[in-house]
mmCIF file of C-alpha atoms in Angstrom:
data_model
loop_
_atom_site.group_PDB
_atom_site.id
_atom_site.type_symbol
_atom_site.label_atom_id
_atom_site.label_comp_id
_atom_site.label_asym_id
_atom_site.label_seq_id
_atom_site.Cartn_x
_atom_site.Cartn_y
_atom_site.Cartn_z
ATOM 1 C CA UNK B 88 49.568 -13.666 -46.126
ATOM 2 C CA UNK B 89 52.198 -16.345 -44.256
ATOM 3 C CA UNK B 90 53.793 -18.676 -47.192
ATOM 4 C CA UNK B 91 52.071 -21.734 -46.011
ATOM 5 C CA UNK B 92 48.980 -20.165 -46.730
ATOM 6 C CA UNK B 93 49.990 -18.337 -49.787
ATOM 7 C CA UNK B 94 50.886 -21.806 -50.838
ATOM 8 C CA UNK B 95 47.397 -22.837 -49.977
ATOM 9 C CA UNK B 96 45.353 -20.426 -51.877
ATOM 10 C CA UNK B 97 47.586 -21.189 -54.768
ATOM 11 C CA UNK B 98 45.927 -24.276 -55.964
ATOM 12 C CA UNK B 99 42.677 -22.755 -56.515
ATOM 13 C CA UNK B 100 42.449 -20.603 -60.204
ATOM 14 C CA UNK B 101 41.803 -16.844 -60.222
ATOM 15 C CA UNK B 102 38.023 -16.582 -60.032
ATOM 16 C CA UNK B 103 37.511 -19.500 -57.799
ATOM 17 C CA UNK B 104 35.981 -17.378 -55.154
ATOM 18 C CA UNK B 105 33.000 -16.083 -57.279
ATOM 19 C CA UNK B 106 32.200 -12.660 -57.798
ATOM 20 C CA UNK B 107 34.543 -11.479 -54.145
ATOM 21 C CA UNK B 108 36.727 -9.000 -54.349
ATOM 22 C CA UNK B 109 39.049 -10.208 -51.792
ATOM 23 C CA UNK B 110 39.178 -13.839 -50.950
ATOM 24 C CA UNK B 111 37.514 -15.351 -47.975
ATOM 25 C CA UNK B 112 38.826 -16.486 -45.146
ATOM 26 C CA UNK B 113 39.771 -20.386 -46.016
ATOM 27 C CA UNK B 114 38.696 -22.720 -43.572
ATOM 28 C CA UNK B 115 39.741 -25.780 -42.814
ATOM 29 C CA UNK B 116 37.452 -29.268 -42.699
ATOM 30 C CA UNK B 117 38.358 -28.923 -38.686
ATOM 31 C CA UNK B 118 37.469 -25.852 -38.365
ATOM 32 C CA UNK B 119 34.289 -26.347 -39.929
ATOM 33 C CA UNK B 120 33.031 -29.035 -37.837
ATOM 34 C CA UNK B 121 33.967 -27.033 -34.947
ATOM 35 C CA UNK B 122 31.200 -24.808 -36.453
ATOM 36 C CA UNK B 123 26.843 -25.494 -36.348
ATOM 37 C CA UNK B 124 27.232 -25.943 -39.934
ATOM 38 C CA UNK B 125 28.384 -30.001 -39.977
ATOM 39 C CA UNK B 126 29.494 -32.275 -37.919
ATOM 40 C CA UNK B 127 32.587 -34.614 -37.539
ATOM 41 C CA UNK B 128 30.632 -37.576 -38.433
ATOM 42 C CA UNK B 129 29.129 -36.113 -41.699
ATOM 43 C CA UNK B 130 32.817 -34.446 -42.565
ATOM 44 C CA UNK B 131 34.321 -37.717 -41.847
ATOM 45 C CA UNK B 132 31.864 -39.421 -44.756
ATOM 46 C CA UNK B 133 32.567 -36.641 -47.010
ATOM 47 C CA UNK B 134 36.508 -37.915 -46.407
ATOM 48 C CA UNK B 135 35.815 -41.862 -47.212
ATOM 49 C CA UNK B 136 33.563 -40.342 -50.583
ATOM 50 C CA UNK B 137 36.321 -37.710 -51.473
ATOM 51 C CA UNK B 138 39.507 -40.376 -50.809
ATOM 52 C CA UNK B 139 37.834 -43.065 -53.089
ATOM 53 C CA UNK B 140 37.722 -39.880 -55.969
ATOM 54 C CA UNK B 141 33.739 -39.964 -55.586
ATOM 55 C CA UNK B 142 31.317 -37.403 -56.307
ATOM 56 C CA UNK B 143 30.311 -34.468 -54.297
ATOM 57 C CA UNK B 144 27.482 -31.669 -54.943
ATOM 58 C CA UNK B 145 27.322 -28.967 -52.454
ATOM 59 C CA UNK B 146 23.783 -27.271 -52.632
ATOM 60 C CA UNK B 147 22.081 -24.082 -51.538
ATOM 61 C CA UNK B 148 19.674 -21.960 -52.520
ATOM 62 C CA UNK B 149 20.560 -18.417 -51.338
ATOM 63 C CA UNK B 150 24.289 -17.361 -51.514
ATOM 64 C CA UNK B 151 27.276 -17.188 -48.728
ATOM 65 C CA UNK B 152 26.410 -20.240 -47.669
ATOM 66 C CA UNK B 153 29.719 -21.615 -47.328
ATOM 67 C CA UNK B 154 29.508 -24.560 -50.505
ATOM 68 C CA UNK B 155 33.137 -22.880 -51.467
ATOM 69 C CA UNK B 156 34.548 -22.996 -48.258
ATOM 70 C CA UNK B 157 33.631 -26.482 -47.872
ATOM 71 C CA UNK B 158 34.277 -27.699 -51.324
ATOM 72 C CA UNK B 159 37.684 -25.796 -51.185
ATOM 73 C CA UNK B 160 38.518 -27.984 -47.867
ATOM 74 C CA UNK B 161 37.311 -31.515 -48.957
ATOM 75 C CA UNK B 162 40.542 -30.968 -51.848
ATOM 76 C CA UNK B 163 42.858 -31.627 -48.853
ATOM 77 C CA UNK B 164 40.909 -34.916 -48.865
ATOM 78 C CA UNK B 165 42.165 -36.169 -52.193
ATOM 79 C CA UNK B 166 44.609 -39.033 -52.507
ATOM 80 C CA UNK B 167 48.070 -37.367 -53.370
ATOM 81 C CA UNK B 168 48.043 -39.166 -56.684
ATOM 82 C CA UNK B 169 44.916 -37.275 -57.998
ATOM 83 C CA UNK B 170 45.167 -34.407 -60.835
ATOM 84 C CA UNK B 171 42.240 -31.863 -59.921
ATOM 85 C CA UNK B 172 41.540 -30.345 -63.184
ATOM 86 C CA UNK B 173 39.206 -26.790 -62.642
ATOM 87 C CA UNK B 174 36.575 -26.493 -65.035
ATOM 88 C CA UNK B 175 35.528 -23.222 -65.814
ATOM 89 C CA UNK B 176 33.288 -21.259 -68.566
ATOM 90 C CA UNK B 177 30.516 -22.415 -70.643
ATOM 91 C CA UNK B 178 33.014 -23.471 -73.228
ATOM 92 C CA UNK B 179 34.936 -26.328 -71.522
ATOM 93 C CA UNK B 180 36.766 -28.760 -74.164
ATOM 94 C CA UNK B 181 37.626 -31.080 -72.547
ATOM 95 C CA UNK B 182 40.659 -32.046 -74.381
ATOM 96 C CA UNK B 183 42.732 -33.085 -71.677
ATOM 97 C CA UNK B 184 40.982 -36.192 -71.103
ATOM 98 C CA UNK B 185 44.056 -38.018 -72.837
ATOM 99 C CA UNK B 186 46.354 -36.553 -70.842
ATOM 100 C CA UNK B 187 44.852 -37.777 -67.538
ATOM 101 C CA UNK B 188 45.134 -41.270 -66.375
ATOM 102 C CA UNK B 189 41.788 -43.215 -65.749
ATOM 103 C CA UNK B 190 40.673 -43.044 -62.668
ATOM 104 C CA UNK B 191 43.577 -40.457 -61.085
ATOM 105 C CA UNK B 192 41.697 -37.560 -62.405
ATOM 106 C CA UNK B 193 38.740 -35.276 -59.809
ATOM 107 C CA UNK B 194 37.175 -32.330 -61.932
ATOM 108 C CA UNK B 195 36.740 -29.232 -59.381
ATOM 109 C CA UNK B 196 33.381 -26.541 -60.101
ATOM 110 C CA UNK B 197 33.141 -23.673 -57.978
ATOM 111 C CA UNK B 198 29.773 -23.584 -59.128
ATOM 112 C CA UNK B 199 27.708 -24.623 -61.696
ATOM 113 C CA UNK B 200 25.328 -22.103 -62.767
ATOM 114 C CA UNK B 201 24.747 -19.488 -65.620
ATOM 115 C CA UNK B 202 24.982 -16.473 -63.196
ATOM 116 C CA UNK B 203 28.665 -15.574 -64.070
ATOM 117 C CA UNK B 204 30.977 -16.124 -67.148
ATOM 118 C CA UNK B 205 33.329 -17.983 -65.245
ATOM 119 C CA UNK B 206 31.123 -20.391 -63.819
ATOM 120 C CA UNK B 207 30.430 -23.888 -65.515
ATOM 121 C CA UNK B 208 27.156 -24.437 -67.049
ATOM 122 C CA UNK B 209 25.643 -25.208 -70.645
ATOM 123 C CA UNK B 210 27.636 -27.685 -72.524
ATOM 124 C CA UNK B 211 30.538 -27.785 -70.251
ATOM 125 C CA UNK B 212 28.579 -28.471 -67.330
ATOM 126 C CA UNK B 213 26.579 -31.048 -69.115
ATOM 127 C CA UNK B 214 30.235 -32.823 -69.980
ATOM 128 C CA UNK B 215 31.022 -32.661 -66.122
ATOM 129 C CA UNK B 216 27.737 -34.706 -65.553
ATOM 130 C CA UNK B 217 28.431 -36.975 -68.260
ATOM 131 C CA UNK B 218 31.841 -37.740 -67.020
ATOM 132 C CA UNK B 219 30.539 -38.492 -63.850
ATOM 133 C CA UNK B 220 28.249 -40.610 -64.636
ATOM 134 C CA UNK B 221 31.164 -42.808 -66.486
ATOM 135 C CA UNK B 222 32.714 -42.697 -62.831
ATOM 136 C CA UNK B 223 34.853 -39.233 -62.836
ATOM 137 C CA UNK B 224 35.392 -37.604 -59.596
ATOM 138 C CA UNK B 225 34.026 -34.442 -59.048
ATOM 139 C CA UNK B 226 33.655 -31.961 -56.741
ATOM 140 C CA UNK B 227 30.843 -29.026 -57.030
ATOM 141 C CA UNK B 228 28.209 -26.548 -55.890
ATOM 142 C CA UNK B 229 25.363 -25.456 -56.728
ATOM 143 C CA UNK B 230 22.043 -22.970 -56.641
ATOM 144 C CA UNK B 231 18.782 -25.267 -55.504
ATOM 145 C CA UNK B 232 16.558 -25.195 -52.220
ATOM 146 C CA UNK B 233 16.158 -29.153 -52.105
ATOM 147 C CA UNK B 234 17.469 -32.704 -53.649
ATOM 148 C CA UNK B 235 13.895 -32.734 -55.769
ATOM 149 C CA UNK B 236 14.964 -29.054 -56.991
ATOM 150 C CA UNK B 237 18.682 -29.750 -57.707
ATOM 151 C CA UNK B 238 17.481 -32.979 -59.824
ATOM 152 C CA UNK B 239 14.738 -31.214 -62.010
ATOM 153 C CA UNK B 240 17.057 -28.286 -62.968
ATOM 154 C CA UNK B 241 19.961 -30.383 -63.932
ATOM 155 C CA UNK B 242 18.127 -32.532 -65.423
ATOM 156 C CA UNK B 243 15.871 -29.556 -67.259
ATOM 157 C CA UNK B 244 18.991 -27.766 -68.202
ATOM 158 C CA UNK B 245 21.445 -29.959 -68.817
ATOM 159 C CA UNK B 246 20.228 -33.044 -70.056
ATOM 160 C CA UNK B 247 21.500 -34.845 -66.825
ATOM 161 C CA UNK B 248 20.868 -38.636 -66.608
ATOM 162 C CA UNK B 249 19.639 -41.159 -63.982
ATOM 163 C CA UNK B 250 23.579 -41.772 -64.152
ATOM 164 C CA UNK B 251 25.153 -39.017 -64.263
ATOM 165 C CA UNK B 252 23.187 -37.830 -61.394
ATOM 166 C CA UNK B 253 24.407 -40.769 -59.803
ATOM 167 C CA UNK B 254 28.040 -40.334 -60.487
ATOM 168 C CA UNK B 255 27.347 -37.298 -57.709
ATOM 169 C CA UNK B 256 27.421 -39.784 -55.089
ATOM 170 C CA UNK B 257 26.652 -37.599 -52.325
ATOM 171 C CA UNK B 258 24.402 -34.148 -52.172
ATOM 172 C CA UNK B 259 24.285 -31.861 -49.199
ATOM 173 C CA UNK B 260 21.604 -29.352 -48.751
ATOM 174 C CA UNK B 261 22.828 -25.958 -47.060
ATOM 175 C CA UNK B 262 20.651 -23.398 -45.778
ATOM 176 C CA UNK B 263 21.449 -19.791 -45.456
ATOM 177 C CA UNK B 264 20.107 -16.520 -43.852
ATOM 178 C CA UNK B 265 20.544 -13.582 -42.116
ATOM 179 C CA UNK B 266 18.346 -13.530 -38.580
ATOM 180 C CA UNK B 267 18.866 -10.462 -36.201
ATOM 181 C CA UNK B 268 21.120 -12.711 -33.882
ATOM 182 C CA UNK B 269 23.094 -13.357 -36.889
ATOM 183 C CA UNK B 270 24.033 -16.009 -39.552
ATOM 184 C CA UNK B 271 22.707 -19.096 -39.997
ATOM 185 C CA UNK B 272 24.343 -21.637 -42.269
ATOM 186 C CA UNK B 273 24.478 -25.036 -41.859
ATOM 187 C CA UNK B 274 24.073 -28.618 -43.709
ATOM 188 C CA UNK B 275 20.332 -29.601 -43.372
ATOM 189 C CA UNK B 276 20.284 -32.679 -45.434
ATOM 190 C CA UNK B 277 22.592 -35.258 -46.837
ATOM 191 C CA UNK B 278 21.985 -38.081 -49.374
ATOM 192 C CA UNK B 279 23.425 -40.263 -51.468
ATOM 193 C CA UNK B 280 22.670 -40.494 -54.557
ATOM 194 C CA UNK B 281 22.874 -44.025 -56.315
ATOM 195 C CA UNK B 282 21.206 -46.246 -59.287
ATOM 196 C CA UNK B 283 18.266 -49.034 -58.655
ATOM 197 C CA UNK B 284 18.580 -51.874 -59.711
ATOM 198 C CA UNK B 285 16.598 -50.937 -63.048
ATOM 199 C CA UNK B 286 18.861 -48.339 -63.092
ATOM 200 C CA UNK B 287 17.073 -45.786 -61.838
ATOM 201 C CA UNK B 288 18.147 -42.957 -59.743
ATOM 202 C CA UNK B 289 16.845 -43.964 -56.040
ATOM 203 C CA UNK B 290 18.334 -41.439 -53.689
ATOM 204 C CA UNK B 291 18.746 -42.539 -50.265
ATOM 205 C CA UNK B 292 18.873 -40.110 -46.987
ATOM 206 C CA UNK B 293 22.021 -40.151 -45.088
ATOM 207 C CA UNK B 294 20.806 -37.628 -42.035
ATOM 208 C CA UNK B 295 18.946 -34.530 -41.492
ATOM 209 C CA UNK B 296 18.811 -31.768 -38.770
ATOM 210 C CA UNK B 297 16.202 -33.034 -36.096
ATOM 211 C CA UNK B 298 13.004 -31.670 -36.215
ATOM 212 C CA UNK B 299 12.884 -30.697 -39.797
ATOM 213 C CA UNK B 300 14.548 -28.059 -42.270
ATOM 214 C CA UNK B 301 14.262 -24.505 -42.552
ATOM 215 C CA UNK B 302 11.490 -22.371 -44.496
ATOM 216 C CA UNK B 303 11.765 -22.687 -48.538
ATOM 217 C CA UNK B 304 14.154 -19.787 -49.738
ATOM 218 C CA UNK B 305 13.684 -20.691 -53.285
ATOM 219 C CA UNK B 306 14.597 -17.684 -55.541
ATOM 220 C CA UNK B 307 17.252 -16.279 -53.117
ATOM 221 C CA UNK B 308 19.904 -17.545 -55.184
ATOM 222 C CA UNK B 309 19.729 -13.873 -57.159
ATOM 223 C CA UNK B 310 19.778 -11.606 -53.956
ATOM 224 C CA UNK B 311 23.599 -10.293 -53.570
ATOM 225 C CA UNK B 312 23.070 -11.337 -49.809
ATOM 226 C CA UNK B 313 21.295 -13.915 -47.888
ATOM 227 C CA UNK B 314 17.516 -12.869 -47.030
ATOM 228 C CA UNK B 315 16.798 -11.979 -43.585
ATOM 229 C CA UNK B 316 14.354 -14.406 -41.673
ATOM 230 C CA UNK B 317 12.807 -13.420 -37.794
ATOM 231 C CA UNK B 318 14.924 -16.845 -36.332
ATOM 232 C CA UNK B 319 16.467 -20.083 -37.157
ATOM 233 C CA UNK B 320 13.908 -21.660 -34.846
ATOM 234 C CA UNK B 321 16.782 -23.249 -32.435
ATOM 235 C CA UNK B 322 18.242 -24.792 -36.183
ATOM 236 C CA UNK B 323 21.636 -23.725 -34.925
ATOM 237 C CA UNK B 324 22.066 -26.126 -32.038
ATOM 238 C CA UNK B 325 19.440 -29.169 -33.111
ATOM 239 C CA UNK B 326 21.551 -32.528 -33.894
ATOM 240 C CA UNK B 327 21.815 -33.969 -36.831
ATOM 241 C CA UNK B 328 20.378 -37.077 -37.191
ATOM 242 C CA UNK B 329 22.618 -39.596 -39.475
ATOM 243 C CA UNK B 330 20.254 -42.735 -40.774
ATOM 244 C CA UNK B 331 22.032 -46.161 -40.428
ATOM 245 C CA UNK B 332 19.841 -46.971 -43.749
ATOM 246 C CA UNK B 333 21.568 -44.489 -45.563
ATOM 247 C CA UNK B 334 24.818 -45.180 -44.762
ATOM 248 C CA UNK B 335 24.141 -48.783 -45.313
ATOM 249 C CA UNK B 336 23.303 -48.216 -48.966
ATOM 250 C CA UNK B 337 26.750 -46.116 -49.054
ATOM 251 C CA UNK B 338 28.732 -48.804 -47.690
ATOM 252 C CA UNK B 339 26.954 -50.961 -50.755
ATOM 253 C CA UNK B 340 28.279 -48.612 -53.359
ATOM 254 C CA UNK B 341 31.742 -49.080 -51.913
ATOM 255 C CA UNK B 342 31.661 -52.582 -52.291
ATOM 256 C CA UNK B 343 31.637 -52.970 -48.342
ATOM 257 C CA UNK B 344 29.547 -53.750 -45.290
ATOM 258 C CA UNK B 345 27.760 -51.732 -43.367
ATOM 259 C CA UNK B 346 29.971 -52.380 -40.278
ATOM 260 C CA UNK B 347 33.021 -51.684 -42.573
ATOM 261 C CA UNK B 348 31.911 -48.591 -43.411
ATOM 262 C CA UNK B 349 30.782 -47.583 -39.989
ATOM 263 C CA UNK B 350 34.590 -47.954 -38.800
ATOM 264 C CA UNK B 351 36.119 -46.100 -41.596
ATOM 265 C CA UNK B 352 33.490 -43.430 -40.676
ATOM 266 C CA UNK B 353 34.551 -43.259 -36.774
ATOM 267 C CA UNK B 354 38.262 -43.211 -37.521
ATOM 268 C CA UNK B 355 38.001 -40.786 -39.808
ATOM 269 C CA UNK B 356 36.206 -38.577 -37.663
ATOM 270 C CA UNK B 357 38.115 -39.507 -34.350
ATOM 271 C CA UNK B 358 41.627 -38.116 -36.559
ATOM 272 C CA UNK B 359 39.666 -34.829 -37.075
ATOM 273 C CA UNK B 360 38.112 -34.610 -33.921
ATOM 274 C CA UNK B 361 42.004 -35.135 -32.345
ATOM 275 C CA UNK B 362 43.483 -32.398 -34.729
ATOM 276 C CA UNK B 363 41.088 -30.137 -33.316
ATOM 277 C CA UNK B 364 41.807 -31.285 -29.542
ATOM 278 C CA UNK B 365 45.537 -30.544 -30.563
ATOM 279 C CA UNK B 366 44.922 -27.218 -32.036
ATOM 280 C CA UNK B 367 45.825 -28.392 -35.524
ATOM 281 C CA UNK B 368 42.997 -26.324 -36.992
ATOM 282 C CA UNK B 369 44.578 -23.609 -39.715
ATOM 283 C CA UNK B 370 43.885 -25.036 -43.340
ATOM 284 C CA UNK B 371 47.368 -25.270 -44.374
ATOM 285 C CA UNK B 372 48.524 -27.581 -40.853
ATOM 286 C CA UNK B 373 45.600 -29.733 -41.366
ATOM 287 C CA UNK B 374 46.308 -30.308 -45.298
ATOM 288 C CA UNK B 375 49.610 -31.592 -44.006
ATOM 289 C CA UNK B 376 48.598 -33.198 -41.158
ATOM 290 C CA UNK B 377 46.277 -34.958 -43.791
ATOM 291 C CA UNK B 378 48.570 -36.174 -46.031
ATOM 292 C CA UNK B 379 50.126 -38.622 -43.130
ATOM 293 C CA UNK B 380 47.003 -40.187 -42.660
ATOM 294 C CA UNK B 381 46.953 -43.678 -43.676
ATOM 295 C CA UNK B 382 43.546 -45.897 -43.300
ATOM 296 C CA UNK B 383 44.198 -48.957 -41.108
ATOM 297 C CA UNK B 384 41.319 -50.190 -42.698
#
């Protein structure tokens, strides 16, 4: 492994990769939107949530989805000043919260769930949620076939809140399975998750794939591989469809307007799409090609 990408992998904790052996190939965030699984506009937003130290939940039901990949990418999206603290276990203190200056701090879950030691769940995923809700960063993934599903198990299981949920900010819904022309993985939903003004939790759609998501693969999350479906049905290539509303309701939470937002959004994804035009696509050149990027906005 070349030093810049030793140097790379070295911010993530033993274990970060799951239950693999050998770690995965890394990919950067433009290498994945030169992939079917999201686009430059959707990566872009998942930059302006990421750079304001805003919550992210990466969701999908069966595994190899790519949530770590992703999640592992949207770090090189973190303002320089930011301590990324790893949570791990079921048995997370917590008693470094003195130590970390408000609002400088993102907590980082490679996946909250009870189907390994070193995941987060039980009472130190429940403190990740509550922390978010009180406006924490953090970045995570997750086991759950659809927003409704996600919602009802943290909530079920954790104790979750209208506000912690909230403190989430944004949820993308993967899909993954095997099909006899191969893979299929890609971002079928996005929303953003944000409080009424009763304060309850009134999720809002930012996009979906055109022409509507994939069969229900609830239960795959405890197959050791993806199940095997006939066809993606054309998923692969469909657009996806981002919903001014939705973004419009993001733009809110930021304190700014719509149009605001919209041209944070497009330069955002214009820097990407030129790294990629350049050939500045391995994750190590685009995490320094990152940190030079400075918002004219």
């Amino acid at each position: 492994m070349s030093t810049p990408m030793s140097a790379w992998f070295g911010r993530f904790p033993e274990g970060w990769w799951g239950y693999h052996w050998e770690p995965p190939t890394p990919m950067s965030a433009v290498e994945l939107i030169g992939t079917p699984a999201i686009d430059a506009r959707l990566m872009a937003t998942l930059w302006a949530v990421v750079n304001r130290r805003r919550g992210v939940m990466l969701s999908s039901e069966a595994p190899q989805a790519g949530k770590t990949t992703l999640l592992s990418a949207l770090v090189d999206f973190l303002p320089d000043e930011t301590t990324g603290i790893f949570v791990r276990g079921w048995w997370e203190e917590y008693d470094w919260l003195d130590e970390v200056p408000a609002g400088t701090g993102y907590l980082l879950i490679n996946e909250m769930s009870d189907h390994l030691p070193i995941y987060v769940w039980g009472r130190a995923a429940r403190g990740a949620l509550m922390l978010a809700g009180k406006g924490w960063g953090i970045g995570a993934t997750m086991h759950a076939d659809s927003l409704p599903e996600a919602v009802a198990t943290l909530r079920t299981h954790l104790g979750a809140t209208d506000a912690d949920l909230a403190g989430l900010t944004l949820y993308l819904q993967y899909s993954a399975y095997l099909t006899p022309a191969g893979m299929y993985r890609r971002v079928e939903e996005a929303w953003h998750l944000r409080l009424d003004e009763t304060g309850d939790l009134a999720p809002v759609r930012l996009g979906a794939i055109e022409g509507g998501r994939s069969a229900s693969l609830t239960g795959a999350q405890r197959l050791p591989t993806p199940p095997m479906l006939a066809s993606d049905e054309g998923r692969s290539t469909r657009p996806f469809v981002h919903e001014p509303e939705g973004y419009a309701a993001l733009a809110a939470s930021f304190g700014q307007s719509a149009d605001e937002l919209e041209a944070e959004i497009e330069r955002r994804a214009a820097f990407l799409e030129d790294l990629a035009e350049r050939g500045v696509c391995d994750a190590p050149a685009v995490a320094a090609a990152l940190s030079t990027y400075a918002d004219p906005g």
